[in-house]
Coordinates of C-alpha atoms in Angstrom, one line a residue:
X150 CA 0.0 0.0 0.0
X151 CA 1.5 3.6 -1.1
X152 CA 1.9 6.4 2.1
X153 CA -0.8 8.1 0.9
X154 CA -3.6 5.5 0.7
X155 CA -2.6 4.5 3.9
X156 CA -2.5 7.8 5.4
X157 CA -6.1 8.5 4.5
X158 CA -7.3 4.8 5.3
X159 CA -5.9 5.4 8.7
X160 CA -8.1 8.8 9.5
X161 CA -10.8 7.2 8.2
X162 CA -11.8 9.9 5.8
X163 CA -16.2 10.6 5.7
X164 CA -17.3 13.1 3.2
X165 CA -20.4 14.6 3.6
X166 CA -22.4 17.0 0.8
X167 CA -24.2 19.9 2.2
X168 CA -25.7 20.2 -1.3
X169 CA -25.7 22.1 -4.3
X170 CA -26.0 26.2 -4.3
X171 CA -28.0 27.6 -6.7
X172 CA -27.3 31.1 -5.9
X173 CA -28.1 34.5 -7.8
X174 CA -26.5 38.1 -7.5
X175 CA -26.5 39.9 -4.7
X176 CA -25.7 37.0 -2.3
X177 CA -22.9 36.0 0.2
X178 CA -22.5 33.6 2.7
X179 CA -20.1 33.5 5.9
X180 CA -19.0 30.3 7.8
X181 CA -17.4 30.6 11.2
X182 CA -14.7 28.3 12.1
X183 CA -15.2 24.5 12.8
X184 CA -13.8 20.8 12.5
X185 CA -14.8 20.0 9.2
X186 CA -12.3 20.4 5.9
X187 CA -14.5 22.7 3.6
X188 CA -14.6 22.4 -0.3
X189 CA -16.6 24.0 -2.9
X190 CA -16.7 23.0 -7.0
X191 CA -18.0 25.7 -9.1
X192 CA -19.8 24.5 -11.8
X193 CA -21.2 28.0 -13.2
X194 CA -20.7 31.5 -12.3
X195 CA -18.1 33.0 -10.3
X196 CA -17.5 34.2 -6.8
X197 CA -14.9 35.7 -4.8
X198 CA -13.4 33.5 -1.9
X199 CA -12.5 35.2 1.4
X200 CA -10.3 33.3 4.0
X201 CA -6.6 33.4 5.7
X202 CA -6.5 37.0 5.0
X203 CA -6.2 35.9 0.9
X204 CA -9.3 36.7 -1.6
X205 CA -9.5 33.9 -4.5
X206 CA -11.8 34.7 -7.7
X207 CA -13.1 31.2 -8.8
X208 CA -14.6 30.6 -12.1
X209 CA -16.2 27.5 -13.4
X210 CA -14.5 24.4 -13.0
X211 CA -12.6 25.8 -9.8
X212 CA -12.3 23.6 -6.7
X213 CA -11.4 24.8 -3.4
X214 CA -10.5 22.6 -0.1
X215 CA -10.4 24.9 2.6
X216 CA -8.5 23.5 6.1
X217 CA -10.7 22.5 9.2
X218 CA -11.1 25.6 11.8
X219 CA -10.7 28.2 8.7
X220 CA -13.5 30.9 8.6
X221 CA -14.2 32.3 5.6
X222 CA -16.9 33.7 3.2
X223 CA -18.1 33.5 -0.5
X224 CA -20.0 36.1 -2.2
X225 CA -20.8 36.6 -5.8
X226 CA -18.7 40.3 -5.6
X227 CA -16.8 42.0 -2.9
X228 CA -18.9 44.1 -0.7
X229 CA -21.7 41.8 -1.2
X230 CA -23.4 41.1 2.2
X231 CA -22.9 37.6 3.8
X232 CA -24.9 35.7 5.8
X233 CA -25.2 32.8 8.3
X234 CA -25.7 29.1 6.6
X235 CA -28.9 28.8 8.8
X236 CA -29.7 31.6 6.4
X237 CA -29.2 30.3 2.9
X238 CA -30.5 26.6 3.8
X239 CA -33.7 28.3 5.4
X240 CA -35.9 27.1 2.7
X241 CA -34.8 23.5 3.6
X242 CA -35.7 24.2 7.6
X243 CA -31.6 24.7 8.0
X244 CA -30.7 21.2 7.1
X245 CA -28.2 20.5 5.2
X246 CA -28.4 18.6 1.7
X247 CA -29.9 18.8 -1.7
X248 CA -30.7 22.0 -4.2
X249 CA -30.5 25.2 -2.1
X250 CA -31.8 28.1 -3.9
X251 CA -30.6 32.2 -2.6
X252 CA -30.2 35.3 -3.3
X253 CA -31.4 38.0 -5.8
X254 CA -32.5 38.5 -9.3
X255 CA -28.8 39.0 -10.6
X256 CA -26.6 36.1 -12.5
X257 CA -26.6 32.6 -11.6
X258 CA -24.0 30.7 -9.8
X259 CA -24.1 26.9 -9.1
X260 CA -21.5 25.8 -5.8
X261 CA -21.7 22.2 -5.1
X262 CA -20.5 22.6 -1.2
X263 CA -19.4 19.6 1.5
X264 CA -17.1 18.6 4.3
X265 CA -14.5 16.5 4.9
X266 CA -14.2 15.0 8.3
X267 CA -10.6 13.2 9.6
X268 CA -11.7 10.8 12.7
X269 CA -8.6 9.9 15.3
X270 CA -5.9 12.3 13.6
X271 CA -3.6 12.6 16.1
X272 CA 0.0 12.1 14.9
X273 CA -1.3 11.3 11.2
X274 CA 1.0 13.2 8.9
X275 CA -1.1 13.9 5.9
X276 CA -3.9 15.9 8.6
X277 CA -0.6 17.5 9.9
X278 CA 0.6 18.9 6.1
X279 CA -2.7 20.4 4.6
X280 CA -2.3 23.6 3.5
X281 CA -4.7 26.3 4.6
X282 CA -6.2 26.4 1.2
X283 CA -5.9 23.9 -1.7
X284 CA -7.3 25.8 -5.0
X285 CA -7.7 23.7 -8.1
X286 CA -8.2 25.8 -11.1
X287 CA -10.5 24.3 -14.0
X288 CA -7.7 25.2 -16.8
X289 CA -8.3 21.7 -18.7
X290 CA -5.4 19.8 -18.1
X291 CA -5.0 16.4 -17.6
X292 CA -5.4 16.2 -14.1
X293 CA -8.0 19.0 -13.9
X294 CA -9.7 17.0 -16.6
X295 CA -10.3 14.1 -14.1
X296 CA -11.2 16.5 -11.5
X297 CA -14.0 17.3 -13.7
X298 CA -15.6 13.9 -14.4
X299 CA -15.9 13.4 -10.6
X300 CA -17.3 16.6 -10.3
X301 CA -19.8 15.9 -13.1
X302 CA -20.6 12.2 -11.3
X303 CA -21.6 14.3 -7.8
X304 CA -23.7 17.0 -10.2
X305 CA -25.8 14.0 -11.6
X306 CA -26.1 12.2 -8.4
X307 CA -27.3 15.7 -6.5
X308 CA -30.0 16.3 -9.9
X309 CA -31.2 12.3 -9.7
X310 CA -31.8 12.8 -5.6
X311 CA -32.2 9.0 -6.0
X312 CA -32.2 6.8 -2.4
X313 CA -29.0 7.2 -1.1
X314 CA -27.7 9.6 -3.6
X315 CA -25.9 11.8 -0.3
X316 CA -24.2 8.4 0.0
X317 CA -22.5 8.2 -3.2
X318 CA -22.0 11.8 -3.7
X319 CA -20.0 11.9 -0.2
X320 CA -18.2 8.6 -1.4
X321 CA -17.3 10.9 -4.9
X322 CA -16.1 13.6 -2.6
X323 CA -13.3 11.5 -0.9
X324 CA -12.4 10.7 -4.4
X325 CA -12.3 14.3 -5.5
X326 CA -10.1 15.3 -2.0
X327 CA -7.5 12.9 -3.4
X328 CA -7.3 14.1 -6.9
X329 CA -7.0 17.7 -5.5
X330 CA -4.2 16.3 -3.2
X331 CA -2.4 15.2 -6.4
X332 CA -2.9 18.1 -8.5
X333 CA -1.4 20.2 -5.5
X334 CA 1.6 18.1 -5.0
X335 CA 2.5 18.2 -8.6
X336 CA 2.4 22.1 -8.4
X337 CA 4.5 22.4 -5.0
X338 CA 8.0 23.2 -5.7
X339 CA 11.4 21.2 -3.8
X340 CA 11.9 23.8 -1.9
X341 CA 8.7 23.7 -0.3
X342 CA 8.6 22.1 3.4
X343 CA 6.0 19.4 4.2
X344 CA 5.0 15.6 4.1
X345 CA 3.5 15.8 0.6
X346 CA 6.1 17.2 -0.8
X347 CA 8.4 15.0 0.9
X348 CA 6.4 11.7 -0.7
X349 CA 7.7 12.4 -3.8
X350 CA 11.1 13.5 -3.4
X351 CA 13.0 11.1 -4.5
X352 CA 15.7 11.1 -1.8
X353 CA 13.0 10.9 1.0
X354 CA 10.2 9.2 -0.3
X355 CA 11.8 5.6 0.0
X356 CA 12.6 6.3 2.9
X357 CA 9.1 7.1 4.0
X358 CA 7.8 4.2 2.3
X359 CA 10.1 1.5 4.0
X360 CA 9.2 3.0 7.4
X361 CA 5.5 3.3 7.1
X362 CA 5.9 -0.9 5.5
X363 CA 8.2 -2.1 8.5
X364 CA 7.7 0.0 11.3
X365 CA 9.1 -3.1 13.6
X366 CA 12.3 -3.1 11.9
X367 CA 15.5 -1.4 14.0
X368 CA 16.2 1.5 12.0
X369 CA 18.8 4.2 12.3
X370 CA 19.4 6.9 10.5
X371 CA 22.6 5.1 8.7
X372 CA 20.4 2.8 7.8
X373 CA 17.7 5.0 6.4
X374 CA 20.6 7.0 4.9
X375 CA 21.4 4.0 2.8
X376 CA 17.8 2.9 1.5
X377 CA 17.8 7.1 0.3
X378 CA 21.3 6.5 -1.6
X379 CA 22.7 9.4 0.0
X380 CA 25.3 10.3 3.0
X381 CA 23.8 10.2 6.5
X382 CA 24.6 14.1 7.6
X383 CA 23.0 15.1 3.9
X384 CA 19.7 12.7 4.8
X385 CA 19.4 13.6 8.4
X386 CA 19.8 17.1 7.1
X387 CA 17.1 17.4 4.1
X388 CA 14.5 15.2 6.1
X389 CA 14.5 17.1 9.0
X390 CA 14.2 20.5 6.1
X391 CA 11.6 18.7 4.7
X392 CA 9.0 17.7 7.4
X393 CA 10.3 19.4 10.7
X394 CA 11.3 16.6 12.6
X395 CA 14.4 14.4 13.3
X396 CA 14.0 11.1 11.4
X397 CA 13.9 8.9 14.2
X398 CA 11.4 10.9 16.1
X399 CA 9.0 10.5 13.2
X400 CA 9.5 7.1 12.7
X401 CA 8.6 7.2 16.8
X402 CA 5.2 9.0 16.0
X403 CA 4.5 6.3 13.0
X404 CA 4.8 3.5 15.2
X405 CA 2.5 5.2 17.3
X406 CA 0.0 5.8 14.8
X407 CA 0.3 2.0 13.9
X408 CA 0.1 0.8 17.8
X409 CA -3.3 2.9 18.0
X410 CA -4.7 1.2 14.7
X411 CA -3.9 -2.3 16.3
X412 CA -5.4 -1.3 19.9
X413 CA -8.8 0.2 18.0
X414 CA -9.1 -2.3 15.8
X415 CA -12.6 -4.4 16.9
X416 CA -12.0 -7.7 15.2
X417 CA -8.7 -8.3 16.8
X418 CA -7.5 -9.0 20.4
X419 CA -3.8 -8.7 20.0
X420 CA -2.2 -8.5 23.7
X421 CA -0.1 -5.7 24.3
X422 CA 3.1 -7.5 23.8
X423 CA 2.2 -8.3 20.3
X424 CA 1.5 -4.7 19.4
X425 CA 4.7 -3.5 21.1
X426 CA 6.3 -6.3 19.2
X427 CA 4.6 -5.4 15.9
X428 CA 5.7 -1.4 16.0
X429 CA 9.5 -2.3 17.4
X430 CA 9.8 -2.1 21.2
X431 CA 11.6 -5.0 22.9
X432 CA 9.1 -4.8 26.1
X433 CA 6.0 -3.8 27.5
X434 CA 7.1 -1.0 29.4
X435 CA 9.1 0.8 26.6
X436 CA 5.9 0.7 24.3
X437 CA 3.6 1.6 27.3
X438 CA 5.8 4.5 28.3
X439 CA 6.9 6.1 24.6
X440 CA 2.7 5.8 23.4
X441 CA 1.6 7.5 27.2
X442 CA 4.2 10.2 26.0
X443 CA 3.0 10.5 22.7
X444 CA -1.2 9.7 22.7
X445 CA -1.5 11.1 26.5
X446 CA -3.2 8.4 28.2
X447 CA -1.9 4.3 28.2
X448 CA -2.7 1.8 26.0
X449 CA -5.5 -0.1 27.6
X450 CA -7.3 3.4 28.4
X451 CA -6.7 3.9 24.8
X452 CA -8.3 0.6 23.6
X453 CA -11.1 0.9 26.1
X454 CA -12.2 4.2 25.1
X455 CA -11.7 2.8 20.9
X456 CA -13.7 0.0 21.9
X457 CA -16.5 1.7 23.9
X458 CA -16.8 4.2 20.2
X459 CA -16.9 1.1 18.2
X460 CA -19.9 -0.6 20.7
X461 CA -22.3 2.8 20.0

């Protein structure tokens, strides 16, 4: 399994669609912060995209992933006045879901708006790297062109409103999260610091991608040095550049990551000395002390909790 795939398998990634916008001039629409990863596709119009201090203009085809705990507003101009969501999803009592219709009398803009929501991220590395603002623009190139075709898959399943059409359009969404993922990789320069990046460097992703597959294994930083092809001090030197952290001590927070997939995992009832085994520590009390330091509670309070979510 690549890093990535894993990395999103392990937040268990749920999309959710809060429907499609059908919005005419004057309108705007202000979200406050919270814990879900925004995006909005434009599939007609235009708006003007307020959030970080930046101010995006997004034309048809444009999709925008917008970090969890990031407020921001749309409006079809600046100056326009914005308004709660309770607001523009009043016709639909203030749920969320299906064809929302607000605003004026002015030109027509169609959003299709959802979430993205990351369960157990602690220590995952892909939650840690998102940028504050992804912004795919719908300039018809190859990638862009498959960004499209999801897009268009959502549009019909929001227009068919068959049973369990939020379903599949939420299961399209993860699908268009990583396809915006890839587009803004392949746009990020080397000199730019951060996991994704750092997946495919070619120096540091091999490295990456034989930690993440043998976690148990005794590595050192000669060793990863070696599977990278280059000297230890240059290795040490550009990983460390790359994602802010020694290599060791993110190999530490990996095995971690892995030890708290085992513990949650229902079907399973590996003891503990199995999952300290399976993530590299020689005894019990090494594992229990390094994931205490790193999770904040032990183990077993960590499995009980994971198992008491799982019982629900």
């Amino acid at each position: 399994m690549d890093i990535l795939t894993e990395a999103l398998r392990s937040v268990q990634l749920r999309s959710q669609i809060y429907g499609r916008l059908e919005l005419k001039a004057p309108w705007g629409m202000r979200i406050d912060a919270h814990d879900a990863t925004t995006f909005y596709a434009l599939s007609r119009g235009g708006c003007v995209l307020d959030a970080g201090g930046r101010r995006l203009t997004l034309a048809p085809g444009d999709v925008v992933f917008l970090r969890a705990r990031l407020a921001h507003a749309l409006r079809d101009r600046p100056g326009s006045r914005a308004v709660s969501p309770e607001e523009v999803y009043a016709q639909r009592g203030g749920r969320c879901g299906g064809i929302v219709h607000y605003g004026g009398e002015g030109a027509p803009t169609t959003i299709v708006a959802g979430g993205l929501h990351f369960t157990d991220a602690r220590l995952n590395p892909l939650v840690a790297s998102l940028p504050e603002l992804i912004h795919v623009q719908g300039d018809g190139g190859v990638t862009t062109r498959w960004l499209q075709s999801t897009l268009q898959f959502v549009a019909a399943e929001m227009d068919a409103e068959l049973p369990g059409y939020e379903l599949v359009a939420g299961r399209l969404a993860d699908v268009l999260f990583v396809q915006a993922l890839r587009t803004h990789v392949a746009g990020v320069t080397c000199e730019q610091a951060g996991w994704l990046r750092a997946l495919w460097d070619p120096t540091l992703g091999a490295a990456l991608q034989r930690m993440h597959e043998r976690p148990a294994d005794p590595w050192t930083v000669e060793a990863l040095a070696r599977t990278a092809g280059v000297s230890r001090s240059a290795f040490a030197a550009r990983f460390k550049g790359a994602l802010g952290v020694a290599p060791l001590e993110y190999l530490t927070r990996w095995r971690m990551r892995r030890a708290a997939e085992m513990l949650a995992e229902a079907d399973q009832r590996a003891s503990m000395a199995a999952v300290a085994s399976a993530v590299g520590y020689d005894t019990d009390g090494a594992f229990v002390k390094a994931f205490k330091r790193h999770m904040g509670e032990t183990p077993g309070a960590y499995r009980r909790k994971a198992r008491a979510r799982a019982d629900r």
